[in-house]
Amino acid sequence: MTGAELGQIAVNALLLSGILALVALGFSLVWGIMNIVNLSHGAFIVLGAYLTFWMHALWKIDPFVSIPVSMIVLFGLGYLIQRSLINQVIRAPLLATFLLTFGLEILIVNLINYFFKADTRSVQTAYSGTGFALGPVRVPYIRLGALLVSVLLVLVLGAFLNRSRLGRAIRATGMDIDAARLSGVKVAAIYALTYAIGASLAGAAGSLLSMVVPFDPNLGGPYTERAFVICVLGGLGNVVNVLIGAAVYSVVEVFVGSRLPALSQAVTFGILVLLLIVRPQGIAGKSFS
Amino acid sequence: MKRSATLLALALWTLAGFALAADTIVFGAAISITGKTAKEGEYTRDGYQFAIDKINEMGGIKVGGKTYKVALKYYDDETKPERTAQLIEKLINEDKVNLILGPYGSSPTGTAAPICERYKIPMVEANGSAESIFSKGYKYTFMILSPAKLYLRGVIDAIRGKDPSVKTVAILGENESFSKEVAGGAADYAKEKGLDLVYDELYPTNAQDVSALLTAIKGKNPHIILGSGHLQDSLLIVKQSKDLGVSPRAMGFSVGPSSPEFRANLGKSADYIFGATQWTEALRYNGDDPWKTPKAFGDAFRGKHPNYKSIPYQVAESAVAVIAYQKAIEKAGSLDPTKVRDALAAIDLMTYYGKVKFDARGVNIYKPMAVEQYQPDGNKYTVWPADVAEKAALYPMPPWDKR
Amino acid sequence: MAKAIRLILLVAVLAALLLLPRFVSSYKLLTYTTVLCLALMAQGWNFIGGYTGYAAFGNVAFFGIGAYTTGLLMLSKWHLSFFPAVFAGALLSAFVATLIGLPVLRLKGHYFAIATLGVAEAFREIAGSWDSVTEGATGIDLPVRSDNTFFYYTALGFVVVGVFVTFLLERSKIGYGWVAIREDQDAARMLGINTTIFKVAAFALSAIFASLAGGIIAYQNIHVAPNDFFKIEYTLQMIIACIIGGTGTVWGPLLGAAVYQLLSTYIWSHFLELHPTVLGAIIIFFIVFLPRGLMQLFGRLGLVARGRRRVGWDILLANVRASRLE
């Protein structure tokens, strides 16, 4: 392998890790705070992608500009879903939320399929495909922009969770729900808020992805899987862990993808299972399970 | 008053239904109207329907003294091969169709073929070119189109025709029966012609990101990049090649460029790209069928579907499948599935699509492939074989950032 | 009295099932076989997911292993007939389940679920790339068999055996051990139950059932390809069937499979385009309102018949109240 190829792989991994960190962020939050593995995370990603696509196709809104809009819409949707649906099964055995979110995923994705059809879409702007060269390595502008947006959102979320009152309420609820309730925290609303934030981050990720890959209603599934692996790799607990997990995962995926593309999932999951057995709390963190 | 009118209408409708049922040959098909190959599935269905309408216009099919109308009954298999098998079972057993027309794609054709074999109902398929389907000894399946391994040969020839000094080739293919054979056929042919195969890998069917493979390919700096997949994959590869600055001297795909979606999605990025095609309007055939020449077929289809500028080959080959059936049924003089099957096995027909004749396995090895290329004036031209080329191929492809 | 009625009902149902092929079309028979195979898979999943409480999300791996093993052995130079091939497949699946189960069953909850999911995906990829053995993405074709009654009766036979097996195990030490593990694994361990062996046994058993179903469907379908036989939909169907029917019961999986297939077929013919959407809604409905499945309702029917209770919609609300966030 030449130096140029290695360099390009490194750059690809870096750019990918930005988007994947964003994908995993919302997932990690919902899992860490509410112990819910949200299988409908992928559906929210797809919704975000379609929102950006249609805003661009119908009203020529620049995809980066559409990100806040898609985040707001998905925030509302997530809040509704958690408040009305998922809160009803919180205290049921683990499988319940797992399957509920799965049922939700099927429902949402197929509604999207019904309304928007299965045609492949992508968001093409005037600056699609442009980039600059860093020696022999090429850095596409859009992927770079996606990385920057992701980092921004990660930092914002971190600040929110650590500095703001609501953020602290969320973390408290995650640590000890009864204590939080006794301190006056409205747990039902906090849960809904957490889920809503998770959904909105997924929406942002979807909006970014719409610019980067051609997509159809089935875009989300593989990203939910990746989110899971990243959370296990990095460990739940805080935002930095997600970044670490995303970075490690991206390197593995890009590297395996260039050498053994047909077995990329097998290798990834092999690593995952190994890790779960040897070090379940992940590389850096502690798990909330 | 209203009641009896309704009753009358119902009675007439039922009678008509009976009449239709009694004297209609029904072709059954499971086609991907939604899912990954939805666009290609649409072309297939439109092709079938177009030929069926034409046959009905011309009176129908004569079976031993009686004339039958023709109809198509199809279901959407959602680009899920296991669904195809289920639907074929339904069509044969429940809907009791007479004969089967193939789905779009080699994978669904591969699941449908054994079902047709089980019930001894013929299937003429026009969109599944993997030869692996025909290595199991099935007697009831017939392939109208040219086999997979030939797809990219013409592309290689066209490129070498412009530049005999090309040496290095990179192939990336979808890990799926048809695309594997295309990639394999291309690899063999490249080596045969003395080219160096510097990269030859498969990516998973629903891959949404091939940047890792393209990065590896970029490192090898090949003269030619060949992609073997479906429309969605070719779009992905072109976009990500542009993203990563992978600029070979020429790029060609097995499936994708012949579809109007290719340029619609890629705009100017589609220029200079070669595409394998089973058929174009520029070819010069004169056939024993309702349209006779490729141009006439194209004009007629455009007459019914005005939004098409150029006709995807899937439409042409699907329509000719129905024509093949017509000829076979008329020759057999019967609708008995085995007799029709035997007539199909013996068929030797020239059509607007090319020669339709099957070898002992049921494969049409008698028709060559052609090559198209998108050019900067916004059109797509047939550039190979040389004797039917509309325009000369443009070569080399300017690097992405210099356009 | 109630017991006698139940026995008569059972015999009647069995008789009806045995006579079914005379009255339905060949195509419908295939659908029934598919339901029976789903019931078979659900019965198997019931051991690990229902009784033992370990939600395995990758049992389709064994379905696929069963399908491929059956097919490859039938196509091999020994030309095995169906039954030896499918039993060999079941043995192989049990072996693989034991190998994988030993490390993976040490994980809990979500981690176990996703680990098993990963295993299934890995097997799918291996089947798709191991060209020399499985022919990769192209897939293999089993010998063509035309009598659909064969598949039906085989599936029926396996399901009946499955009922007996579940019945006996439920009442045995093993069954109690499983439930103990589900309710409180640490207590169970402290009482001297070798939780590892019990868990692996449940997992291996679930693998055998899935594998048998895979062999039958492979033979019925003729064509076996990685994406069709290792797809997650099968896992979901077996889990949903158990949920609808009621996990941890003898009849739950069968009831659930039947109801699921009924719903699925009905929806497919009336709401073709929205078919999966409606299925998703049904899943959600059951999880929220009837997490213990229809068997929970049936427990009440005796009381309803005797006039002691009105049909209890309150069960649905009670379920929600029990599991909602306060």
JSON list of C-alpha atoms in Angstrom, two decimals, chain A residues 11 22 89:
[
{"chain": "A", "resi": 11, "resn": "VAL", "atom": "CA", "xyz": [-8.62, 11.15, 5.58]},
{"chain": "A", "resi": 22, "resn": "LEU", "atom": "CA", "xyz": [-23.25, 12.25, 15.01]},
{"chain": "A", "resi": 89, "resn": "VAL", "atom": "CA", "xyz": [-43.51, 0.27, 28.21]}
]
